Amino acid sequence: MEEQTMAAGGSNADRFGADWEKRASDLLRTAHYDSDLGKQVAKDALRLVGGELSEAEFFERHHGAYVKEFGTDKRPVISDERLEKALTESLQGGYVSRRTLLKMAGGGALGLLLGYWSWLGSRAAGTVAGAAQGGLPGVAGAEEEPPPVTTKQYGMVVDLERCDGCIGLGTFARCTQGCSAYNLTSPGVHWIYVFSFKDENQDAVQFLPRTCQHCSNPPCLKVCPVRARFKRPDDGIVLIDYNLCIGCRYCEVACPYGVNYFQWGEPGPEPGFPVKARDRWVEARPPRGVMGKCTFHPMWQDDKATSGRVICAAICPRQVLQFGDMNDPNSVPNQYLKKKREEKGGYISTFRLLEEWGTRPSNLYIGNQPSAKARPVTPPITYEDVGLVSKRSDVLQGPDSWLWFKNAFRGD
Amino acid sequence: MDNQARMMGILKPLARPSGRFYVLLVLAGAAVAWFLFYAWPFQLRYGLIVTGLADWGSGGGVPWGVYIGSFIWWVGIAHGGIIISASVRLFKIKSLAPVARLAELMTIAALTIAASFIIIDLGRPDRVVTSVIRAFPLSINHSPLIWDVTVITLYFVMTGTYLLLTLRRDTHMLYDIMTGTRLPPERRSEVYAMRRRLPPFLAPLYRRMHIGYHQSEDKKVEQMVWFLALGLIILAPLLLHGGVIPWLFQLLPSMPGYFSAIQGPTFLSIALTSAMGAVLVIAYVFRRVYGWKELLPDRTFFVLGGALAFFALLFLWLQLQQIIWGSYAPSLGVAKVTEAKVESPFYWTAIGLVGASLLYLGAQLLYRPLFSVSRTVVAGLASVLAVFIEKALFVVEGLEYPAFRLYQAVPGQYSTTWVENSAILYGVALLVLLLMVMAKVIPVIEMKAEE
């Protein structure tokens, strides 16, 4: 794409120096969408203004990238008539507002970047309008859901032989720390939780990080009465639609892994990024009265620049967590597995958690499966030592009811 | 007891309420209002954090507690109505006929309360209608909770229809008493005496309840009710409390305390024990308050006590099955939860109460001179309490001992808060309130004389 663009706009190429790149990167960094795409669109828009590109060409050029980036793109503009049609649609609450489009076409580079920003915003607004027009989003989503046989299945290879719970680094569970910092989960909510245990005939404390297993036969999904719990058909991520969940906690009871954490009280601060992925509110900590759990960052996976990454794996100092498509032999986890197997002379011990329950979990663990005799122990450094809470029920304290009584009758 | 005396007796509750009635009404109303207008809004405002619930697993709590326990308890109690009513209609058990209507009213009230506990338990009750309706066509295929909602709704509609059908003839008679003018002279004083018992403002309601009534429909209604009873006696025990309610739990291998093929019969035996107990208690209260020694005769209590003894026996027998199964050569998860169960004082309190009731009721069945109405009612009350304890314990303990045993470092713990305690009280108070109000509006014993 880069080369193609450069070739097409060779005369203007010098316009985009290092300074421009830096400014654009700074502006786009906070947007959780592909910044490269943003820059490309900005450059091409300037070429459009300079007459090097026709409008149709301009739209056609990035259509594929748009689809990849934002899920569906309802404006496959290939001719001027269709461009016109797209513009008309945009005025009726479609994708790109005319205002944004004008900015993109006629504005300077900076205005363009701003336009890109506001286009993101209008897109978000457009989804609400679209949902209102297109009927109930939940049903639409549910009906489109094919059986859980997917071509892609995100998951992890977890190398327990490498995991020391970060004790060697003088801390504990960097993965949990990163996860709760990024997702702003409440105290004691460990979407990735590190078990510390001793197995029989073993002296050393062992560690086992547990995320949501993003099962292919998820019991939580089966029991959900409102289909708020769903599995994305194209990448196998199991998510909760925070706008549909009624908070019955049946998924939590049905899940054998204990990965669900209900939002019992007021949630923490708002995350500073858009929390919708493919028009559904599924990212970061859930609102009050709604279930939450490890999400595998659907927004990141939908973004070309960040797909194949999750915060816990990225932050892990021992490279314990290898995240990627478990069905692709060339993916990071499978390559890791292959390498490990070669290193160990062809044989390594692997297991999946509670596989006998028939949930078909995605995560594959390298190492010895904890036996039935495995006893949990207190790790040398605990969650409390690193500023987290290990047992959530200790911190679930409702407000003083008497105070509320007084406030309720104070009359303000 | 002649027909006149019988009618006058039946109409007694409809007469002007006494001072004691108002006192009880205010007390029950206050308990209901306390929960609905203070405790529940408090929970809605701050979330379920105001309960003793928490996450299982690393959270060290249980996500379901006394709300779900209460839900099962009330659904179980609701079974009394139809079991009794249907046995009167289908199997001609005449001795239970006097309590049939009362039991049906109890069913309607208990089902309402049970449904409300589902709503109370939700984190986002505001979404329940939109979210459930939206997903229903698909989630009905796989979510046991939706099966529950569906079957309970069906049960509610069928019971309501059943009650309304049987009320047509009664309301016609009442309306006739209240407004009839062409009375034969010899019946005048009799009808005027009855008319004085009835509050005139109910006349429009009675008129509407028997709209289109004609005496020739009695036979047809009788047939319709018979078929409804047949449907209900299959649906309620076999598909509801021996079906979708236990399936909520027994289909989940994640919790060994729940995962068992015997949960259906167990739930049913427990439910029917509490249902018989509740009918005994309610019938006794009416008998005491209105002096209905002849309308609700000893024989009725004896038969109800016998039924209670039978269900209590099943209750204990199925518990025995579970304990033997869970302790002889169980898998680890089952062993753990069974161990916890037999070590729990709550469990033995429940078993003790049911066991004592069974001993007494069984003895009086075999040796009639032991029979006394009040002792039978005490046994009934004990059974109702025992079932509440057992149900709450079942829900909580199942979640305290999950299959994934690496979590045993953070064992689940649970105790109720004032909000939950208010909810328990609200359930009982709402039953009292609903029964009091219904008894002031419709006759709680069928007016048709037994031939």
Coordinates of C-alpha atoms in Angstrom, one line a residue, chain A residues 11 15 61 155 165 167 183 219 230 271 274 284 350 355 357 364 370-371 373 376 391 393 410:
Chain A
S11 CA 5.3 14.6 -7.0
R15 CA 5.4 17.2 1.3
R61 CA -8.2 3.1 -2.9
G155 CA -6.1 -18.4 22.1
G165 CA 4.6 -15.6 38.8
I167 CA 8.5 -13.6 41.8
N183 CA -9.2 -2.5 31.5
P219 CA -21.3 -23.3 28.7
F230 CA -21.7 -14.4 22.2
P271 CA -11.6 3.9 30.2
P274 CA -13.9 3.9 22.7
A284 CA -13.0 -2.9 29.2
T350 CA 0.7 -30.1 27.2
E355 CA -10.8 -30.4 29.1
W357 CA -15.9 -31.0 30.7
L364 CA -3.1 -24.8 25.6
P370 CA -1.9 -29.8 38.4
S371 CA -3.0 -33.1 39.9
K373 CA -3.7 -33.4 45.0
P376 CA -3.1 -23.8 46.7
K391 CA -10.0 -11.9 47.3
S393 CA -15.3 -10.4 48.6
R410 CA -32.9 15.5 53.3

